[in-house]
Tab-separated table of C-alpha atoms and ligand atoms in Angstrom:
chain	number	residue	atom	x	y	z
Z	189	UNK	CA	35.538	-2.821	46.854
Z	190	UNK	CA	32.086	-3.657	45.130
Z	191	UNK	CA	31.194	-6.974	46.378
Z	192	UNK	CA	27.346	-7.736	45.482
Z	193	UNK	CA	25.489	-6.730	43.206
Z	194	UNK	CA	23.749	-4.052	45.076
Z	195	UNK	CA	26.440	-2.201	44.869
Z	196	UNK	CA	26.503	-1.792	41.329
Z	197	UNK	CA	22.769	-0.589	41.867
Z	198	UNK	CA	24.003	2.383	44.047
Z	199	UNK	CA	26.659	3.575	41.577
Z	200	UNK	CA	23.987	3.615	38.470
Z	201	UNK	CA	21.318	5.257	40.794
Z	202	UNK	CA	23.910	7.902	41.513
Z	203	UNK	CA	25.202	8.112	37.452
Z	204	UNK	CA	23.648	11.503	36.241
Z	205	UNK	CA	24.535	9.747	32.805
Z	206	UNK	CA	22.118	6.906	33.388
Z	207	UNK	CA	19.280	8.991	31.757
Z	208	UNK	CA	21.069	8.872	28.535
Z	209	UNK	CA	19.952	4.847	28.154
Z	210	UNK	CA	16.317	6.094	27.661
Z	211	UNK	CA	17.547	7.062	24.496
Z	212	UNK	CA	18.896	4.266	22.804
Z	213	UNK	CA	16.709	1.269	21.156
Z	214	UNK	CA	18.517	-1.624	22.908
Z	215	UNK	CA	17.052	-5.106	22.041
Z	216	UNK	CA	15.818	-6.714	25.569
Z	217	UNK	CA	17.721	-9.714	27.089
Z	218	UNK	CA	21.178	-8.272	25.933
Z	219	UNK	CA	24.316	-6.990	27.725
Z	220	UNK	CA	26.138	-4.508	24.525
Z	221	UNK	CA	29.658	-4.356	25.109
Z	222	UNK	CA	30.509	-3.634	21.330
Z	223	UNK	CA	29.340	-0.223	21.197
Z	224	UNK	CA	33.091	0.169	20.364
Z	225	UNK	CA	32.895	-1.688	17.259
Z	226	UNK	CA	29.246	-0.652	15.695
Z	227	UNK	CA	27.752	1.868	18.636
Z	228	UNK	CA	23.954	0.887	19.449
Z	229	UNK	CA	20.734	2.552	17.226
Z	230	UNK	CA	19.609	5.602	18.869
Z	231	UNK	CA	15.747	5.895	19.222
Z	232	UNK	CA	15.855	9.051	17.423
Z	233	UNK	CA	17.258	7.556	14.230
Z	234	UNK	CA	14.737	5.690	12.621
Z	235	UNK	CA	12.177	8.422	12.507
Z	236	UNK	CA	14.845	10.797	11.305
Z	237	UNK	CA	15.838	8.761	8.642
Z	238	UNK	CA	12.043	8.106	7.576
Z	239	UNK	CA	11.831	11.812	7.530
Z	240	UNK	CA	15.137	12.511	5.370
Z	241	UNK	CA	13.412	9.447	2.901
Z	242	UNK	CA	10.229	10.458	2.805
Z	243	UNK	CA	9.953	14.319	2.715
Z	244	UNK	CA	13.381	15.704	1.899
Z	245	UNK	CA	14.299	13.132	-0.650
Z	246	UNK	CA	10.606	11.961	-1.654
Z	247	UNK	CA	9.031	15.401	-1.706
Z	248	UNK	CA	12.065	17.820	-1.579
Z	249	UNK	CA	13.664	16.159	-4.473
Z	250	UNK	CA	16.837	17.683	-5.975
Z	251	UNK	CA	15.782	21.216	-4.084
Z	252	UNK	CA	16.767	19.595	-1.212
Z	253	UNK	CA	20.330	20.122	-1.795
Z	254	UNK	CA	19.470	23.668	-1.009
Z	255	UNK	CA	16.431	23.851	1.097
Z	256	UNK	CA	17.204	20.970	3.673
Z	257	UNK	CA	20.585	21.703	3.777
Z	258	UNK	CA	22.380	18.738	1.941
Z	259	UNK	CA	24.789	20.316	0.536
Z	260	UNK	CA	26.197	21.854	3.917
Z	261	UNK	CA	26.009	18.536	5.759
Z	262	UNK	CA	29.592	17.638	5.865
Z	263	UNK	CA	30.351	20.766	6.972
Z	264	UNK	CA	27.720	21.357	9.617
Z	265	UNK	CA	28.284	17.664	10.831
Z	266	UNK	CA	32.135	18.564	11.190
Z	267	UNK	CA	31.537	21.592	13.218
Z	268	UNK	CA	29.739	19.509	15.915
Z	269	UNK	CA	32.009	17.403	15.862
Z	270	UNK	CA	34.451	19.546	16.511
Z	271	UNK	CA	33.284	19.937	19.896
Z	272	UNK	CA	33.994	16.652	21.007
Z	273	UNK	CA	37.394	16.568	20.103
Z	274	UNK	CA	39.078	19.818	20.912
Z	275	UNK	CA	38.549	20.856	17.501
Z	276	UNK	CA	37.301	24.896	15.747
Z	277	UNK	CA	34.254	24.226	13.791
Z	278	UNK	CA	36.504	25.099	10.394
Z	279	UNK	CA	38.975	22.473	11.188
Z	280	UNK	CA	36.608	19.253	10.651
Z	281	UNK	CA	34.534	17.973	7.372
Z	282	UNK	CA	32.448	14.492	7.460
Z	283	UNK	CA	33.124	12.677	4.270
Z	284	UNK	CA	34.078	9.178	2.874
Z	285	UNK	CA	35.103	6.308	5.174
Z	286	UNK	CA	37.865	6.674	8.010
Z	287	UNK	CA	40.286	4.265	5.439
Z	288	UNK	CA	39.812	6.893	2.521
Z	289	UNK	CA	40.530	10.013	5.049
Z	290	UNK	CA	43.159	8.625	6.233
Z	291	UNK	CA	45.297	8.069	2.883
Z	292	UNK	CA	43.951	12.438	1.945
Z	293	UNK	CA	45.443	13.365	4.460
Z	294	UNK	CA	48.610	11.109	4.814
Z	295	UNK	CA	49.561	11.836	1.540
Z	296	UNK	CA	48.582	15.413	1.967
Z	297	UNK	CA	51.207	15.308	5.042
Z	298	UNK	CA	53.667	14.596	2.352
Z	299	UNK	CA	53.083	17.410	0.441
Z	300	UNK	CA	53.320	19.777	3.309
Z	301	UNK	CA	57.584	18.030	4.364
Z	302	UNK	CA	57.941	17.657	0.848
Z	303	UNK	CA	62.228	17.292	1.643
Z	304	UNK	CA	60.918	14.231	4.200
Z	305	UNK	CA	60.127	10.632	3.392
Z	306	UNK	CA	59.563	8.582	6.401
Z	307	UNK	CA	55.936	7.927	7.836
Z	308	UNK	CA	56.041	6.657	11.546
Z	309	UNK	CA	53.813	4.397	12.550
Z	310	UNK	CA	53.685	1.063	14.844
Z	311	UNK	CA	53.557	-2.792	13.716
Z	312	UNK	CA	49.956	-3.793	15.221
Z	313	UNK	CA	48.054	-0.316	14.193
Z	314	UNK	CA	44.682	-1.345	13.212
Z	315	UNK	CA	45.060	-2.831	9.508
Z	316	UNK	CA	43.278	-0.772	7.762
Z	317	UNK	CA	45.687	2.158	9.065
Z	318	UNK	CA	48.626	-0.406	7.739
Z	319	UNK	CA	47.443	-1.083	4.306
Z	320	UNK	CA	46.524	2.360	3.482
Z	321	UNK	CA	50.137	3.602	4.357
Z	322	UNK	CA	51.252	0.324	2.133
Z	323	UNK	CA	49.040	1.514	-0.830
Z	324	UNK	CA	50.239	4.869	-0.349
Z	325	UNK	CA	54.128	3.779	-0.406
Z	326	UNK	CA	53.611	1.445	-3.539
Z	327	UNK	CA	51.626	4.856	-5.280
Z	328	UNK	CA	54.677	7.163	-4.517
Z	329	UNK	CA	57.593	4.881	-4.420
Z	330	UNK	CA	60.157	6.383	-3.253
Z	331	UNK	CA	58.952	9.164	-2.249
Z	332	UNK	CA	58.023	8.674	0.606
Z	333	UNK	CA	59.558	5.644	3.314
Z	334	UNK	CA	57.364	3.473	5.667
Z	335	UNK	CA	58.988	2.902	9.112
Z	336	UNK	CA	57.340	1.212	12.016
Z	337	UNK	CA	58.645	0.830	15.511
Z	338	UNK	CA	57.051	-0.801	18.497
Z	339	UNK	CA	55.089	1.431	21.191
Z	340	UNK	CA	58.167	1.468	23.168
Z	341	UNK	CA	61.239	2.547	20.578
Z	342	UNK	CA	58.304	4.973	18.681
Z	343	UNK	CA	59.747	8.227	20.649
Z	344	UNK	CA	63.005	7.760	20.631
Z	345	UNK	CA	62.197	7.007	16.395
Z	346	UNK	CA	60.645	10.604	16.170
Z	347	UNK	CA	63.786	12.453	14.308
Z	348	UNK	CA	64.328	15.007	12.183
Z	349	UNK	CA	64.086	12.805	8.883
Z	350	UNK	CA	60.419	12.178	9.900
Z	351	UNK	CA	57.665	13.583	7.877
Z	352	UNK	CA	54.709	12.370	9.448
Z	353	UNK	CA	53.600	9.834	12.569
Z	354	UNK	CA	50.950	8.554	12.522
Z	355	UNK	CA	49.491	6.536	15.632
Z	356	UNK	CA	45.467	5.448	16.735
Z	357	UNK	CA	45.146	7.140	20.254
Z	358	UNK	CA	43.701	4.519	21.848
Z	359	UNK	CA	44.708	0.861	20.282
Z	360	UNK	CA	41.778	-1.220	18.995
Z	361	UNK	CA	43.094	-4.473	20.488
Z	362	UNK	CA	44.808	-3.405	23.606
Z	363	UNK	CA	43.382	-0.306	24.233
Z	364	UNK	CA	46.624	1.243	25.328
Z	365	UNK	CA	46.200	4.904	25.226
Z	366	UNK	CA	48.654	7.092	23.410
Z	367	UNK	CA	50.127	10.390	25.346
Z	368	UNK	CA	48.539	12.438	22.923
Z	369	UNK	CA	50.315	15.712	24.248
Z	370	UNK	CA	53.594	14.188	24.813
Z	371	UNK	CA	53.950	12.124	21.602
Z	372	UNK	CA	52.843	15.505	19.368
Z	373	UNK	CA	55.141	17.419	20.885
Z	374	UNK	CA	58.152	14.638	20.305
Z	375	UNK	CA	56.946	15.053	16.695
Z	376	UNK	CA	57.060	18.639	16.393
Z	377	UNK	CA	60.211	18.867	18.124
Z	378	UNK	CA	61.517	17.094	15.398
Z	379	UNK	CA	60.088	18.898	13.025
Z	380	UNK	CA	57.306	15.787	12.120
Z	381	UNK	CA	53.244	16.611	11.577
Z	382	UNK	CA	51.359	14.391	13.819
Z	383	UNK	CA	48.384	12.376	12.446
Z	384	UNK	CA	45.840	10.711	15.364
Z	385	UNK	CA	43.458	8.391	14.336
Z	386	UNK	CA	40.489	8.714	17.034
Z	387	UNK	CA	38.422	5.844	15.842
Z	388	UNK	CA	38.326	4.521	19.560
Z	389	UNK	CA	38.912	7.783	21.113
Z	390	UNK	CA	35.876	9.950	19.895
Z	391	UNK	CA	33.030	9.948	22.100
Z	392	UNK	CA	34.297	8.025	24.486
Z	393	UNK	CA	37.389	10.521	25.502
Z	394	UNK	CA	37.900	14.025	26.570
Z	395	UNK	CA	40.018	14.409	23.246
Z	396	UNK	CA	41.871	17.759	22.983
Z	397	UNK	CA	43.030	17.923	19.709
Z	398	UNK	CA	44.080	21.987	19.821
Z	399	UNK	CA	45.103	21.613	23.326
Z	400	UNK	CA	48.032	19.276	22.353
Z	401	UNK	CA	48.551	20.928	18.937
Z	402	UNK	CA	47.971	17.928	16.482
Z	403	UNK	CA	48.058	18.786	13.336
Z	404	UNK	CA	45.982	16.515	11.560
Z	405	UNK	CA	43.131	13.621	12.851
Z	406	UNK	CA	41.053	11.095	11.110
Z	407	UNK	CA	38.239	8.922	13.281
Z	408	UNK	CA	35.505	6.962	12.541
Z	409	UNK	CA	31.124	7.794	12.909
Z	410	UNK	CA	29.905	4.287	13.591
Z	411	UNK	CA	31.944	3.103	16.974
Z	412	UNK	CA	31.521	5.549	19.703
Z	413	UNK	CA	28.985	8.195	17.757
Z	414	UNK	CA	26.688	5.635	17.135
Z	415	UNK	CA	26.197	7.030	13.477
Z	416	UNK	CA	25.188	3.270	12.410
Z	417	UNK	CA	26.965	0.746	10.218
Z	418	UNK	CA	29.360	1.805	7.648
Z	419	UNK	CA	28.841	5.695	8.900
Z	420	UNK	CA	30.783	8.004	7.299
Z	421	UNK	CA	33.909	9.234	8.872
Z	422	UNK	CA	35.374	12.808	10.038
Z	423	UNK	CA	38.662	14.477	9.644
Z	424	UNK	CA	40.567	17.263	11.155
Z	425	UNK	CA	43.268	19.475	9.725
Z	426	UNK	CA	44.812	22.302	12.001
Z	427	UNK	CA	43.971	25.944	10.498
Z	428	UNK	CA	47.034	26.346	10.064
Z	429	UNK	CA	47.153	23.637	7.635
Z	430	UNK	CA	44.846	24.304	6.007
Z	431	UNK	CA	46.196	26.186	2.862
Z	432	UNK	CA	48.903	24.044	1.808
Z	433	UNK	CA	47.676	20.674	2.698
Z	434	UNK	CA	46.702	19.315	-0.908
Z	435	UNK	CA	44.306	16.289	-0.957
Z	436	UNK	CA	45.515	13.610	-3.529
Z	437	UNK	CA	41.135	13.103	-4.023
Z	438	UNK	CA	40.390	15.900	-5.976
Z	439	UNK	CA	37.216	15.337	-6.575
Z	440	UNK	CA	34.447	18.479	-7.573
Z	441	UNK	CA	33.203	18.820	-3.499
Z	442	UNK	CA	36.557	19.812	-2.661
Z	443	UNK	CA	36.503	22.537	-5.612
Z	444	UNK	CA	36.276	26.254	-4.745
Z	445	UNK	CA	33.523	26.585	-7.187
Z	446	UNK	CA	31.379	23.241	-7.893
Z	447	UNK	CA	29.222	24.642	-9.500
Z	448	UNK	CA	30.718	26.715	-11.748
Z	449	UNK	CA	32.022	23.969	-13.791
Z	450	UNK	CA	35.473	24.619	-14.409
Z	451	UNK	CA	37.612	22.233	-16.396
Z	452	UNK	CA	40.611	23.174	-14.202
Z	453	UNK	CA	40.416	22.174	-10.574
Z	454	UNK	CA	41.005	24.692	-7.702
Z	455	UNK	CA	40.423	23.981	-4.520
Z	456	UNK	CA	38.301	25.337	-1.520
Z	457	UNK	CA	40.623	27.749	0.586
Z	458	UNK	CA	39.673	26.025	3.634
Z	459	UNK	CA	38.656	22.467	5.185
Z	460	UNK	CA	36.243	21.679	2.130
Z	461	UNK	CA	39.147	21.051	-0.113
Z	462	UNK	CA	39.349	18.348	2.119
Z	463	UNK	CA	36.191	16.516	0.469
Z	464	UNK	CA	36.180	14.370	-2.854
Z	465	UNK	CA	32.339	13.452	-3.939
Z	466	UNK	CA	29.048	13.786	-3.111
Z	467	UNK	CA	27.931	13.225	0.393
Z	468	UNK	CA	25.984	10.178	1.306
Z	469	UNK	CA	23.016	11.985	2.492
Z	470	UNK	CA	21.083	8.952	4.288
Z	471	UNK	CA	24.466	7.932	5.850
Z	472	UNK	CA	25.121	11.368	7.342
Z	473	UNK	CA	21.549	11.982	8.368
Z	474	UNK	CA	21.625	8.878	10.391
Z	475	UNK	CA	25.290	10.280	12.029
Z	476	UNK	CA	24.033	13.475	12.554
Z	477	UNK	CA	21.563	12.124	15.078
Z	478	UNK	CA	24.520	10.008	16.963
Z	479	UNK	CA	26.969	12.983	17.570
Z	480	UNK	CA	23.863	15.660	18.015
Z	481	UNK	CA	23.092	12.983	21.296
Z	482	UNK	CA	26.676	12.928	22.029
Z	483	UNK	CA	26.420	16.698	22.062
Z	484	UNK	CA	24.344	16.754	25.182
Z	485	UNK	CA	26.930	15.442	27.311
Z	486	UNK	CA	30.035	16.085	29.096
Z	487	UNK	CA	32.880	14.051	27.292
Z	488	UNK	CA	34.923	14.442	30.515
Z	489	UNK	CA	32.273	12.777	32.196
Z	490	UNK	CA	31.519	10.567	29.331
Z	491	UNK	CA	35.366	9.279	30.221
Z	492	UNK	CA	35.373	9.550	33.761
Z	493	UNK	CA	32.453	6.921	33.625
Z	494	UNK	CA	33.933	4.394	30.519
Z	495	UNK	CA	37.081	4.082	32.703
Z	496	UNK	CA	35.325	3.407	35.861
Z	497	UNK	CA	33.056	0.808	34.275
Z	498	UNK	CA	36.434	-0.827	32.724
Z	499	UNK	CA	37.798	-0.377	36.293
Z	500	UNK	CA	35.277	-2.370	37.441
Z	501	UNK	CA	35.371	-4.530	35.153
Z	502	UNK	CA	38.652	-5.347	35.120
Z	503	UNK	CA	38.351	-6.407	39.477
Z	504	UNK	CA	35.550	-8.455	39.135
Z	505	UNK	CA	36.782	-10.558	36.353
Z	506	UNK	CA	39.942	-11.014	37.514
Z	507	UNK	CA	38.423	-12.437	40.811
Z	508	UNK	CA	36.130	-14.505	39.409
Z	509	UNK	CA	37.589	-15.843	36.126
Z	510	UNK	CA	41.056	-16.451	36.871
Z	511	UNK	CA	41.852	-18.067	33.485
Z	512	UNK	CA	41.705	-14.770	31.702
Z	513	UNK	CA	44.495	-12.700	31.581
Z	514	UNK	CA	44.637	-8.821	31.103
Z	515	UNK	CA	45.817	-7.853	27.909
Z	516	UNK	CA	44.760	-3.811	28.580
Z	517	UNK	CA	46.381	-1.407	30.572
Z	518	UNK	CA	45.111	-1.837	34.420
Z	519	UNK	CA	45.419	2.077	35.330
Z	520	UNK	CA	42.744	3.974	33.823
Z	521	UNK	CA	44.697	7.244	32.662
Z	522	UNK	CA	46.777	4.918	30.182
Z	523	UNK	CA	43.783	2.824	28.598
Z	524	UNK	CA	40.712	3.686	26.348
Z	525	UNK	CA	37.033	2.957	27.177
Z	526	UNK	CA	37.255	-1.186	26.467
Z	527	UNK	CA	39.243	-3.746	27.963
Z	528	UNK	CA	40.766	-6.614	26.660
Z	529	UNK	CA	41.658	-9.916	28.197
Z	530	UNK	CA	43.553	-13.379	26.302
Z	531	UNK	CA	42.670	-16.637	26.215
Z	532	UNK	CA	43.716	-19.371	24.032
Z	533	UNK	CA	40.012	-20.340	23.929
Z	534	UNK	CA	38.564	-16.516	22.865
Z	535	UNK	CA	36.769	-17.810	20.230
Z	536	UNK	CA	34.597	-19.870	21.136
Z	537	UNK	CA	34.027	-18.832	24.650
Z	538	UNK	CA	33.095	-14.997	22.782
Z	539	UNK	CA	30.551	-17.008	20.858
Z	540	UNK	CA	29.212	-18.854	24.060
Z	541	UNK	CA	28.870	-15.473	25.774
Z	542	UNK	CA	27.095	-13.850	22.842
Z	543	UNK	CA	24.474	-16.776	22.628
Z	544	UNK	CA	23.960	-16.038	26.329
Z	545	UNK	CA	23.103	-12.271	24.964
Z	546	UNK	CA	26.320	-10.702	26.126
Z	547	UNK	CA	27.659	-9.366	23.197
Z	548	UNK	CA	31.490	-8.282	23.114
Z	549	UNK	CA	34.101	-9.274	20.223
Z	550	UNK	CA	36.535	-11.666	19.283
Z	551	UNK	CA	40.201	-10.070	18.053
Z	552	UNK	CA	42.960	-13.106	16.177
Z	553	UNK	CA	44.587	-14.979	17.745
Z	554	UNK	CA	43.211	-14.717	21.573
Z	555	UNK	CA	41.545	-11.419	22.246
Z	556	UNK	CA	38.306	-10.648	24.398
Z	557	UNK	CA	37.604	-7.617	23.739
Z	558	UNK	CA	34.581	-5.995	25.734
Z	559	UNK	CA	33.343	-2.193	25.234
Z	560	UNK	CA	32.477	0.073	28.059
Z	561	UNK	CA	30.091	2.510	26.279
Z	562	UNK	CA	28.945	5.046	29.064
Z	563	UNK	CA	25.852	6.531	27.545
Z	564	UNK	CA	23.842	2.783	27.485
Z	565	UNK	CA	26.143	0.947	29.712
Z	566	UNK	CA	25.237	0.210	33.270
Z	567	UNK	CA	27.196	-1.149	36.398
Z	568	UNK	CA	25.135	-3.729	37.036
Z	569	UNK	CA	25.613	-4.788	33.220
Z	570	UNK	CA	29.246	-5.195	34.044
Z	571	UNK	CA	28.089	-7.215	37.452
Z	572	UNK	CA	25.670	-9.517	35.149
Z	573	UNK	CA	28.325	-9.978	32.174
Z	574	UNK	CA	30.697	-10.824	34.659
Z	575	UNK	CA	28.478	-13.532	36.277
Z	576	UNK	CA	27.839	-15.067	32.796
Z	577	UNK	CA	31.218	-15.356	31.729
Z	578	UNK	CA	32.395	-17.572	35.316
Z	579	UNK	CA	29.126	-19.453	34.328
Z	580	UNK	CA	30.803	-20.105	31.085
Z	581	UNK	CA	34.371	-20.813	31.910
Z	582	UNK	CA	32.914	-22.831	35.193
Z	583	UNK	CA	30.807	-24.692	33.342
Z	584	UNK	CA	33.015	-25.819	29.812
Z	585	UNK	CA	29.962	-24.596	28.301
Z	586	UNK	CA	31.809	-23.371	25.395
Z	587	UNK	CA	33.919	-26.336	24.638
Z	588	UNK	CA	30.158	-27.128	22.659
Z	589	UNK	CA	31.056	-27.722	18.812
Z	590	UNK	CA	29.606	-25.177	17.028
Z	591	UNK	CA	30.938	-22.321	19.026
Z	592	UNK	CA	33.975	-22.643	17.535
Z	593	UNK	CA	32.291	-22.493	13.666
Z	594	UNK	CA	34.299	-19.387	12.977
Z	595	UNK	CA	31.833	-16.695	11.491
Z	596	UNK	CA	32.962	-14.072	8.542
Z	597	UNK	CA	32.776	-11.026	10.696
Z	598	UNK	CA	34.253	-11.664	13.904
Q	170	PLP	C1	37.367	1.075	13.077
Q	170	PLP	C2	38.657	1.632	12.627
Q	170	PLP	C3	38.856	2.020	11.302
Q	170	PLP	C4	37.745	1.813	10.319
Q	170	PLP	O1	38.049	2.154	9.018
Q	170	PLP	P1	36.902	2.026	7.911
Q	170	PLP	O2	37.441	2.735	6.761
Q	170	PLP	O3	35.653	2.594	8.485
Q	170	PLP	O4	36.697	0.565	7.658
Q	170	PLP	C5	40.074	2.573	10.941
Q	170	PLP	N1	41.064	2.721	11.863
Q	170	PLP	C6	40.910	2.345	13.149
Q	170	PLP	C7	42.004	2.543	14.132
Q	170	PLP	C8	39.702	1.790	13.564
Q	170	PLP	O5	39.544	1.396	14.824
């Protein structure tokens, strides 16, 4: 049991991940627990980015499509990306945002069960994930079926009139963790393509995505990848896929030929078909830096340390703030790398905690949500954000007016 602060200390002096802070630009007098929501700048980034501006845009001009390697970019970013998700290099393209990859390759799930209609998915699944399968139904009509079942009917709701489920691994509110082996294999038992979003999962989790034999996988470049605000997103589809999958996006970058100009559209004969326009060049540069860092590490270490700073977490706050209550899994194996706790007054004690420079998020109606983010996280940060929230519940302190001015973002 960690009881002082010292302790914390011991376990960062003995974190061989601990280097890995050096390497972010982390603004002084803050504790970052969002790295889940928009991952922190790497140092790296800025002069990367002023390089990509200023000689491969500003000198390189419209050459450097070719000679700085634009127009491979959401390739080469996929096949590193690859790596940290269980993935072959050929099976993942960067492109577009995680909302736009997921309806590709949901609808492209329809054309590969073409006699199915139903898409599986759960009531609570991060909006986004809702709406596009909403968009998607009102598109195709009835063609296609929305169903969605709560987290505990969802397996026994896997039959054989199921095209596609489609789940986020680890859930952005509760950060309940998905079997990802167990739930693909319900689905292809039933003769159902399995679709994980890993928007929460990626570089924070030893994700296997061959290893469990998904078939498809969407995730996002600015939460755990740190590929900066708005990054764009990756997707996955299984080799074996990858021929018959059509993307409804059929935009010239997912062409066999771009450049030869064809009226008639044809698409790439392998994960390229997957993309619709030009790449955001800036926007991937800036990624590219985020998941060549992640690179360096071990993701099963990466998640053995995420957990045990949520474990930690999780013990100190519950002795010390006994007015929260858990609202995340309490054994490691079954959550994600953040932890969430309710409280009827989230709001405004989130935005007493963040003036105090301890920065997690707010999730409607009650949700704390706080993000363990193992490559700029320290123990002791979990000690010290711990300290300052008692301080805050203790003290009313948030009960002050204007924390409870309700912001646009939350
Ligand atoms: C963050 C997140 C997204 C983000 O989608 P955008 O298109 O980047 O806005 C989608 N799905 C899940 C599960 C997420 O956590």
């Amino acid at each position: 049991m960690t009881a002082i602060r010292a302790d914390c200390e011991a376990l960062d002096a003995a974190d061989a991940l601990a280097l890995f802070r050096e390497r972010f630009d982390l603004p002084s007098g803050v504790i970052y627990l969002d790295g889940n929501s928009l991952g922190a700048l790497p140092k790296a980034t800025a002069l990367r980015l002023s390089e990509v501006v200023q000689q491969e845009w500003g000198r390189g001009l419209i050459r450097s499509w070719n000679t700085s390697g634009w127009i491979e970019a959401p390739q080469r970013l996929g096949a590193k990306l690859a790596g940290l998700i269980g993935a072959k290099p050929s099976e993942v393209v960067v492109a577009d945002s995680t909302s736009v990859n997921l309806f590709k390759l949901v609808a492209g799930a329809a054309s590969l069960r073409p006699e199915r209609r139903i898409i599986l998915t759960e009531p609570g699944n991060f909006p986004t994930d809702l709406y596009i399968l909403q968009g998607l139904k009102a598109l195709l009509g009835e063609r296609i079926e929305l169903r969605m079942v709560s987290a505990e009917e969802l397996p026994a709701a896997i039959t054989e009139e199921v095209a596609t489920v489609v789940l986020t691994h680890v859930h952005y509110k509760s950060s309940l963790r998905w079997p990802m082996a167990t739930i693909t294999r319900l689905a292809h038992d039933a003769g159902a393509l399995m679709l994980w979003d890993l928007s929460h999962s990626a570089g924070a989790l030893a994700v296997d995505l061959n290893s469990c034999g998904a078939d498809l996988a969407i995730g996002c470049g600015y939460k755990y990848l740190n590929g900066g605000p708005g990054a764009p997103s990756f997707l996955f589809v299984a080799e074996r896929h990858q021929a018959a999958i059509q993307s409804p996006l059929t935009g010239w970058m997912g062409h066999a030929k771009p450049f030869a100009f064809d009226d008639a559209y044809a698409p790439a004969p392998d994960i390229r078909a997957q993309l619709c326009g030009t790449p955001a060049i800036l926007a991937m540069a800036a990624l590219e830096v985020g998941v060549d860092l992640m690179m360096e590490v071990d993701m099963a270490a990466v998640e053995t340390k995420g957990l045990a700073l949520g474990d930690l977490f999780i013990r100190l706050l519950e002795a010390r703030c006994p007015t929260l209550s858990l609202a995340s899994p309490r054994e490691a194996a079954a959550r994600g790398s953040h932890v969430s706790f309710t409280h009827t007054d989230g709001y405004p004690i989130m935005q007493a905690l963040i003036e105090r420079g301890v920065i997690g998020d707010f999730r409607a109606p009650d949700i704390l949500r706080f993000g363990f983010t193992p490559l700029y996280t320290r123990f002791v940060d979990v000690w010290d954000a711990v300290e300052v929230l008692r301080e805050v519940l203790e003290s009313g302190a948030y009960r002050e007016k204007r924390h409870s001015r309700v912001a646009a973002v939350t």
